[in-house]
XYZ file of C-alpha atoms in Angstrom:
315
model
C -40.288 -10.067 10.496
C -39.663 -6.458 9.501
C -38.157 -5.809 13.332
C -36.288 -8.667 13.603
C -34.765 -7.903 9.863
C -33.983 -4.458 10.802
C -32.185 -5.369 14.016
C -30.609 -8.312 12.407
C -29.444 -5.980 9.367
C -27.801 -2.839 9.680
C -26.241 -0.124 6.502
C -22.394 0.888 5.758
C -23.212 4.361 4.916
C -20.134 5.160 3.686
C -20.681 4.968 -0.579
C -19.187 9.049 -2.331
C -20.121 8.394 -5.492
C -19.752 4.656 -5.556
C -22.001 3.590 -7.784
C -20.397 5.439 -10.823
C -17.332 4.700 -9.928
C -17.525 1.298 -8.407
C -15.000 -0.638 -11.310
C -12.982 1.826 -10.350
C -12.503 1.292 -6.248
C -12.264 -2.025 -7.238
C -9.861 -2.260 -9.153
C -7.409 -0.208 -7.048
C -8.119 -1.283 -3.775
C -7.402 -5.141 -5.173
C -4.233 -4.441 -6.406
C -3.646 -2.744 -3.138
C -4.890 -5.912 -1.439
C -2.510 -8.060 -3.895
C 0.593 -5.783 -3.414
C -0.134 -5.546 1.157
C -0.341 -10.368 1.212
C 2.793 -10.477 -1.398
C 4.962 -7.904 0.207
C 4.186 -9.150 3.997
C 4.657 -12.579 2.728
C 7.177 -12.469 1.262
C 9.687 -10.787 4.569
C 7.845 -14.042 5.931
C 8.920 -16.574 4.156
C 11.999 -14.878 3.942
C 12.385 -14.997 8.048
C 11.139 -18.337 7.961
C 13.290 -20.055 5.613
C 17.245 -18.425 6.373
C 18.322 -20.099 9.788
C 20.430 -16.643 10.450
C 17.225 -15.095 10.741
C 15.558 -17.652 13.824
C 15.952 -14.075 16.256
C 14.022 -12.669 18.226
C 13.689 -9.429 16.108
C 13.103 -10.672 13.439
C 10.167 -13.589 14.949
C 8.649 -10.178 16.436
C 8.857 -9.005 12.935
C 7.401 -11.854 11.744
C 4.530 -11.891 14.022
C 4.002 -8.314 12.886
C 4.046 -8.401 9.415
C 1.529 -12.011 9.814
C -0.749 -9.643 11.849
C -0.788 -7.540 9.001
C -1.407 -9.858 6.312
C -4.422 -10.944 9.063
C -5.823 -7.518 9.429
C -5.859 -6.498 5.860
C -8.019 -9.836 5.658
C -10.696 -8.548 8.028
C -11.710 -5.619 6.339
C -10.350 -6.214 2.311
C -12.301 -8.225 0.902
C -15.873 -7.472 2.213
C -14.885 -3.971 0.834
C -14.113 -5.517 -2.376
C -17.666 -7.753 -2.272
C -19.293 -3.943 -1.299
C -18.162 -2.517 -4.209
C -19.348 -4.607 -6.978
C -23.069 -4.460 -4.371
C -25.633 -2.371 -5.162
C -26.394 -1.641 -1.031
C -23.700 -1.582 1.514
C -25.604 -4.116 3.820
C -23.886 -6.705 6.525
C -25.257 -8.468 9.376
C -24.746 -6.664 13.213
C -23.569 -10.722 13.744
C -20.792 -10.139 10.878
C -20.222 -5.949 11.599
C -19.303 -7.555 15.259
C -16.648 -10.186 14.247
C -15.465 -7.374 12.251
C -15.593 -5.561 15.327
C -13.424 -7.839 17.186
C -10.899 -8.797 15.054
C -10.602 -5.061 14.132
C -9.099 -3.976 17.744
C -7.609 -7.514 18.303
C -5.514 -7.121 15.998
C -4.833 -4.230 16.326
C -4.298 -4.587 20.306
C -1.790 -6.728 19.201
C 0.073 -4.817 17.751
C 0.942 -3.083 20.211
C 1.796 -5.695 22.554
C 4.251 -6.798 19.838
C 6.226 -4.184 19.593
C 6.319 -3.695 23.488
C 8.783 -7.137 22.285
C 10.419 -5.733 20.243
C 11.221 -2.483 22.246
C 12.519 -5.262 25.069
C 13.934 -7.315 22.902
C 16.347 -4.628 21.742
C 16.771 -3.234 25.486
C 18.254 -6.588 26.582
C 20.347 -6.771 23.546
C 21.651 -3.036 23.569
C 21.233 -2.681 27.899
C 22.601 -5.966 28.156
C 24.340 -7.745 25.925
C 25.762 -10.636 28.005
C 22.393 -11.427 28.926
C 21.077 -11.561 25.813
C 20.880 -15.068 25.335
C 19.645 -15.923 28.611
C 17.310 -13.422 28.699
C 15.636 -13.661 24.993
C 14.602 -17.370 24.886
C 12.730 -18.865 22.789
C 9.639 -19.688 26.321
C 10.633 -15.614 26.762
C 9.412 -14.652 22.962
C 7.293 -17.387 22.648
C 5.018 -15.988 26.355
C 5.330 -12.006 23.857
C 3.683 -13.991 21.083
C 0.995 -15.758 23.148
C 0.384 -12.460 25.117
C -0.322 -10.284 21.630
C -2.922 -12.278 20.874
C -4.659 -13.832 23.725
C -4.916 -10.768 25.849
C -6.605 -8.582 22.934
C -9.350 -11.749 22.336
C -10.079 -11.832 25.663
C -10.798 -7.983 26.408
C -12.427 -7.291 22.950
C -14.301 -10.334 23.933
C -16.407 -8.441 26.043
C -17.182 -5.244 24.560
C -18.666 -7.127 21.799
C -20.737 -9.672 24.001
C -22.076 -6.219 25.333
C -22.393 -5.207 21.991
C -24.259 -7.463 20.461
C -27.076 -7.197 23.893
C -27.484 -3.796 23.814
C -30.570 -2.406 22.047
C -29.780 -0.804 18.640
C -31.903 2.359 17.506
C -29.941 3.075 14.393
C -28.646 0.652 11.835
C -26.783 3.549 9.984
C -22.766 2.492 10.039
C -20.547 5.878 9.725
C -18.273 4.098 8.042
C -16.758 2.292 5.078
C -15.859 -1.220 8.480
C -17.339 -1.682 11.310
C -15.263 -0.535 14.170
C -15.938 2.005 17.272
C -19.518 3.416 15.407
C -20.598 0.709 15.990
C -21.513 2.120 19.798
C -23.345 4.845 17.689
C -25.646 2.392 16.421
C -26.581 1.768 20.593
C -30.050 3.087 21.765
C -27.489 3.999 25.121
C -24.345 3.166 25.353
C -23.618 0.427 28.302
C -22.033 1.111 31.269
C -19.998 -2.118 30.658
C -18.713 -0.287 27.202
C -17.589 3.025 28.622
C -15.990 1.343 31.057
C -14.394 -0.894 30.194
C -13.480 -0.202 26.997
C -11.420 2.244 29.181
C -10.175 -0.534 30.309
C -8.792 -1.913 26.945
C -7.397 1.411 26.273
C -5.312 1.187 29.121
C -4.013 -2.786 29.172
C -3.301 -2.673 25.815
C -2.685 0.575 24.410
C -1.526 3.073 26.892
C 0.802 0.736 29.314
C 2.724 -1.214 25.596
C 3.587 2.530 24.902
C 4.273 3.478 28.180
C 6.336 0.834 28.561
C 8.022 0.950 24.953
C 8.255 4.810 25.225
C 10.475 3.435 28.965
C 12.667 0.952 27.089
C 13.651 2.974 24.504
C 14.228 5.843 26.195
C 16.592 3.716 28.435
C 18.436 2.292 25.247
C 19.114 5.871 23.435
C 20.851 7.483 27.188
C 22.820 3.784 27.083
C 23.771 4.552 23.257
C 24.685 8.055 23.845
C 27.417 7.153 26.348
C 28.607 4.025 24.276
C 31.047 3.747 20.869
C 29.513 5.147 17.990
C 29.314 1.353 16.531
C 26.704 1.341 19.342
C 24.946 4.149 18.749
C 25.375 3.113 14.788
C 23.547 -0.275 16.021
C 20.634 1.439 17.693
C 19.724 3.922 15.195
C 19.658 0.682 12.428
C 17.877 -1.746 14.343
C 15.375 0.831 16.849
C 14.509 3.688 14.291
C 12.298 1.255 12.444
C 10.318 0.087 15.163
C 9.927 3.820 15.909
C 8.184 4.722 12.847
C 6.106 2.121 12.784
C 4.511 2.904 15.876
C 4.200 6.624 16.211
C 2.533 6.927 12.182
C 0.159 3.539 14.061
C -0.252 5.395 16.646
C -1.530 8.768 15.030
C -4.105 6.505 13.046
C -5.034 4.112 16.041
C -6.064 7.236 18.345
C -7.915 9.083 15.481
C -10.433 5.318 15.351
C -10.795 5.465 19.152
C -10.953 9.758 19.172
C -13.445 10.285 16.657
C -16.420 7.148 18.006
C -15.866 9.043 21.716
C -16.213 12.341 20.728
C -19.177 12.051 18.316
C -18.633 14.651 16.318
C -20.412 15.457 13.187
C -17.330 14.290 11.543
C -16.910 15.192 7.270
C -18.062 11.832 4.900
C -15.771 12.443 3.117
C -13.158 13.087 5.382
C -13.759 10.041 7.501
C -13.665 7.893 4.766
C -10.583 9.212 3.616
C -8.831 8.613 7.674
C -10.733 5.118 7.446
C -9.024 4.161 4.637
C -5.802 5.524 5.623
C -6.208 3.077 8.735
C -6.152 -0.099 6.685
C -3.929 0.884 3.734
C -0.649 3.498 5.051
C -0.065 1.045 8.386
C 0.331 -2.542 6.336
C 1.269 -1.500 3.044
C 4.264 0.284 4.401
C 5.361 -2.314 7.006
C 6.910 -4.578 4.651
C 9.457 -1.764 2.969
C 10.343 -0.390 6.298
C 11.387 -3.446 7.369
C 12.415 -5.138 4.159
C 14.583 -1.850 3.525
C 16.215 -0.592 6.537
C 16.673 -4.004 8.567
C 20.350 -4.573 7.129
C 19.695 -8.617 7.322
C 16.442 -8.304 5.513
C 17.301 -6.527 2.699
C 19.793 -8.525 2.128
C 17.955 -11.851 1.478
C 15.745 -9.458 -0.316
C 17.819 -8.384 -2.736
C 19.229 -11.922 -2.977
C 16.071 -13.161 -3.486
C 15.013 -10.870 -6.688
C 18.173 -11.346 -8.520
C 17.923 -14.521 -8.158
C 13.867 -14.247 -9.944
C 16.136 -11.755 -12.626
C 17.923 -14.903 -13.803
C 14.946 -17.341 -13.659
C 13.464 -14.710 -16.280
C 16.648 -13.874 -18.794
C 17.107 -18.567 -19.150
C 13.527 -18.828 -19.286
C 13.541 -15.254 -22.347
C 16.926 -16.800 -23.853
C 14.970 -20.547 -23.778
């Protein structure tokens, strides 16, 4: 029974003075989670309710922000529970499920960004063919691939991890990511080989595609008039900011587990928090402020809210 218990449950070895500051941590992370949900949902709501935003570029943005909501919901509720718990424990099956969702949603982000890059490429480099190429069918195919392909890839890794023998029961992290591999007595060859396949198909190839399309966009923009260059800068800059920031954290997450180095615990926690904090939190602000049409509707929504508050105050 004890052996079964040890195999089933693992400890998240991440806490730093958690017992002393548990309520402070809980309050800060709860506020941040609410802010992430509200900010991302607001932009998705604006895109959903305004017909002039029912265009491929904005649909991809809505899908990306919805992805952020799901990504955060996979991490934050368990994190908040751990802050209030005496022991930060989870079952191995729940840990693998969190691992699956983390990398499925994380990988889908690269494919969605690739879809955005292709949309901008067609809009700027082939404007006369835009309506013919970027149809609802094309967008739907991108969205299906963005969520289905990572799921099919990661289910193989999760299945192999579930069957692997464990020799350690302490995950070095605040949630279940690549660190689950360090629990295994010996990493199965399937995980090593197929992990490289996943990295190529879900990260490297989409990034190369994005680099290629933006290179073509910049070449065409440079050779075109000032208006085209301005349009390219306004619509492509937010996508590039998101891509660069997300790529840096994703590369860290993959490399830190692969090298299996004795990375300082505090530094590891800070980096893990940045992975689940910066990207979901700043995405809606980047797109809400940088995208002209979204920004216009957002300002209108906020002004309506202020008017309603003033009317209620007068009453």
